[in-house]
Each structure stands twice: as structure tokens, then as C-alpha cells.
């Protein structure tokens, strides 16, 4: 019998095996996403489950989003002021704060915060349902688990992410106002005039496009990791759920930042 | 009862989110909800270096519109600038459009000097009395290489 090459040796067979495993994982992910999206459009719509998920993803995240937005805006105002004042153009602070929040920080930080707060909980909840065989029970009762568990979460994320991003943007701009105008004494009229004259509709639409893509990515990755907890190597039961939660958060954050780069290069 | 509370909370969240979306798109994004608040005026310039779509159009320092698009006119190789002017600001036939810079390193904008004739410009008309932007590097080059008499 042919001996298996060592895992740590860069043997072509090892590279091939890992590549195939990676492609298989991507394929499973794409199928999961496809089934999830298809389940959104199957009747009857699950309004009450969507409302529950929106409460969990959206309403319960508002406080943390508002706090992060306020302080992000404030620190941008502070840093921007001390950079711009060297060139005597501190009047541009409004534009600097608003554009960096609307284009980049708003969607990205919102997605990362929601991943940490709601995505991890989603992965753990679905993972526990999997290891306590509740998902198999759903299957036995002829209820489609993807439609029952994943569909409402995808819809809720698609609605909540842009709304949370909008809230983050507005509070972030107010944060910049607090540090720039109220604390450092820039003219209030100039601050808002610069924001008005520099922000274009394409910037805002770009931000919302990012928020929608991040929402879809985060919710699918987190549900995927939870849903396939039982097939994960390296741990079963409680350990499997903890590993699934960790990798859901880490993968979501990586995919948010990578897709942010790709989207920005398309949108600019 | 709990269900009613959750629904109320979600409702408030959606309304707050939509208010923020509306502020961002309508106020900052300058979406014209009811359209038709502006009319188009075109102007022909020899040189529009530094002017971009979205730049302001001012008269006496007051913003009266913005630049819609900039194209090259193939027939005479000049730049055709299309501007959206507010409806309540009529322009005369002999108005002059000049490209100015706000401050030394500021953005380019179009300044319209009102004309003297009482014949108003029709929407879509072409302004031919224009002053192109001053190219600073060109100007400095003339001093250095002795182009100035």
C-alpha cells in the first residue's frame, strides 16, 4: 500500500489534498448560500421569525453601534484636526470625517461589531441545535431546516446591516462635530458646509452596497459554521461549538476586510 | 405582550434607521425628490483643467447650481460644460461664465457674472462668453522662460 505523505512536508499530494478540501468547502458554502437565498422566496413568508431576528441583530446592536460610531467620529475629528491644522485647512475636517466614515469605517466597523455580537451567537445557537440533534429532528418532521433557520436570518441581516450602517454614519458625523466644533472650535457652518459639498450620492450608495454584501457574508458564514459543527475535525460536542463560533467570527472578519478591498477597488 | 414589545422595538429601529438613510441620501446625497427644480445651461470653454462634475456654480458668491457633466466638443475641440441652474435664477443672454479657484489650492468652480441684456437664456442654451481657468504652472513657465514682455 502506498504510504501517505506527511502533513508538514510540501509534497504535491498534500498541496493537492488541501486544495481539493478548500474547493469543496467553497462549493458547500456556495450551495448553502444558494439554498438560503432560495428559501427566502418560498411561500409562506416567515414574517414573525424575521421580526424576531431583526430584533436580535438590529435592535440589540443599536447601543454598541451608536457608542462605537460616536467615538470613531470623535477620534477622526481629533486626528483630522491636528493633521489639517498644519496646512491651515482645518475647515476641511467635516469632509474628511464624513467621507472616511461613509465610504469605509461605517460599513466595516458596523459589520465587525455585529459579527462579534450577533454572528457569534448565531453560530453557537445553530451549532448547539446541531449537536443536540434538533436540526435532525426538524428534518424528521419534514421541515426544511435551511428555510426554517437560515432564511429569516438572511432577510433580517439584509435589512439590518444597511440601517445600522446609516445610524453609524450619522452618529459618527455627530461625533466629529463634538470633537471638531464643540471641543476644538472649528466653525460650525464650515463643518456642515464641507460635508454637504463633498459627499456625493455615489459615496453613500457605495457604503450601502458594502453593508448589504457584508450582511450577506457575515450571516452566511456564521450560520454555515454552526450548521456544519458536526463535520468539523478536531472536536465534537461543546468543543465543536466553541471552535465553530471562533472560526465563524474570525472568517467573517477576514472576509469583511478582504471583500472591502475588492469592493472599494470596484466602486472608486 | 412580549411579541408586541419586540415588534414595537423593531419598528422604532427601522424608523430610526430609515431616518438616517433619508438624511444621508436626500440631504448629503442631494437627491432631487421632485425633480424639475433646475434647468440646464451649456457653456463652451477653451480649457477646463481642474473642473469636475459636481463643482459649484456661483453668482455673486451665492451657489445657484452645479456642474452636471463635462465633455469634449468634437467639432471645435473645446470643452462643453453642462450646468444645472436653479429655476428661480434666470440668466441673461450675455452672462459670462468664468472658471475660478477658491483660495490658492482650493477646488475649481464656475462664477457667473450677470449680463446686462434683458433677454433671458432658454433652458439648454449655449453660453459662449466664457473665461477659462488660469493654469498656474503655465503662468509660472511664462515668467521663467521669458514669455512675458
Tab-separated table of C-alpha atoms in Angstrom, chain A residues 48 51-52 54-55 58-59 62 102 159-160 162-164 166-167 169-170 173 192-201 204-205 208, chain B residues 3 5-7 9-11 13-14 16-21 23-31 53-54 56 58 63 102 105 107:
chain	number	residue	atom	x	y	z
A	48	UNK	CA	-42.684	36.724	12.741
A	51	UNK	CA	-39.079	40.277	13.120
A	52	UNK	CA	-37.502	38.206	15.907
A	54	UNK	CA	-34.316	41.772	13.290
A	55	UNK	CA	-34.833	42.405	16.997
A	58	UNK	CA	-30.690	45.124	14.747
A	59	UNK	CA	-32.351	46.485	17.877
A	62	UNK	CA	-28.023	49.774	18.303
A	102	UNK	CA	-19.465	56.965	4.939
A	159	UNK	CA	-32.431	44.741	6.239
A	160	UNK	CA	-30.488	45.456	9.437
A	162	UNK	CA	-27.720	48.985	5.897
A	163	UNK	CA	-29.920	50.519	8.620
A	164	UNK	CA	-27.256	50.038	11.299
A	166	UNK	CA	-26.801	54.536	8.319
A	167	UNK	CA	-27.163	55.021	12.073
A	169	UNK	CA	-22.708	57.162	9.731
A	170	UNK	CA	-24.993	59.828	11.197
A	173	UNK	CA	-20.606	62.634	11.772
A	192	UNK	CA	-21.530	71.098	7.763
A	193	UNK	CA	-20.947	73.082	4.554
A	194	UNK	CA	-17.880	70.958	3.756
A	195	UNK	CA	-19.801	67.749	4.459
A	196	UNK	CA	-22.621	68.904	2.195
A	197	UNK	CA	-20.387	69.965	-0.638
A	198	UNK	CA	-18.058	66.954	-0.633
A	199	UNK	CA	-20.340	63.967	-0.012
A	200	UNK	CA	-21.903	62.649	-3.222
A	201	UNK	CA	-24.722	60.167	-3.665
A	204	UNK	CA	-23.461	56.862	0.173
A	205	UNK	CA	-24.649	54.216	-2.285
A	208	UNK	CA	-24.818	50.771	1.450
B	3	UNK	CA	-44.289	39.793	20.976
B	5	UNK	CA	-42.940	44.771	22.645
B	6	UNK	CA	-40.467	43.150	20.247
B	7	UNK	CA	-42.464	44.373	17.256
B	9	UNK	CA	-38.773	47.867	19.249
B	10	UNK	CA	-38.132	46.608	15.710
B	11	UNK	CA	-40.495	49.272	14.357
B	13	UNK	CA	-35.293	50.637	14.978
B	14	UNK	CA	-36.456	50.553	11.358
B	16	UNK	CA	-34.626	55.427	13.138
B	17	UNK	CA	-32.568	53.611	10.502
B	18	UNK	CA	-34.723	54.912	7.659
B	19	UNK	CA	-34.471	58.459	9.060
B	20	UNK	CA	-30.670	58.147	8.961
B	21	UNK	CA	-30.811	56.711	5.408
B	23	UNK	CA	-30.708	62.177	5.916
B	24	UNK	CA	-27.708	60.612	4.178
B	25	UNK	CA	-29.252	60.158	0.752
B	26	UNK	CA	-31.542	63.164	0.460
B	27	UNK	CA	-29.623	65.813	2.411
B	28	UNK	CA	-25.999	64.775	1.890
B	29	UNK	CA	-26.503	62.922	-1.401
B	30	UNK	CA	-28.531	65.820	-2.803
B	31	UNK	CA	-31.224	63.653	-4.318
B	53	UNK	CA	-18.645	67.240	-12.376
B	54	UNK	CA	-20.462	68.282	-9.200
B	56	UNK	CA	-20.473	74.579	-7.741
B	58	UNK	CA	-21.918	80.652	-8.157
B	63	UNK	CA	-24.377	78.912	-5.020
B	102	UNK	CA	-11.476	79.069	-4.254
B	105	UNK	CA	-5.216	75.275	-3.583
B	107	UNK	CA	-11.497	73.471	-5.739
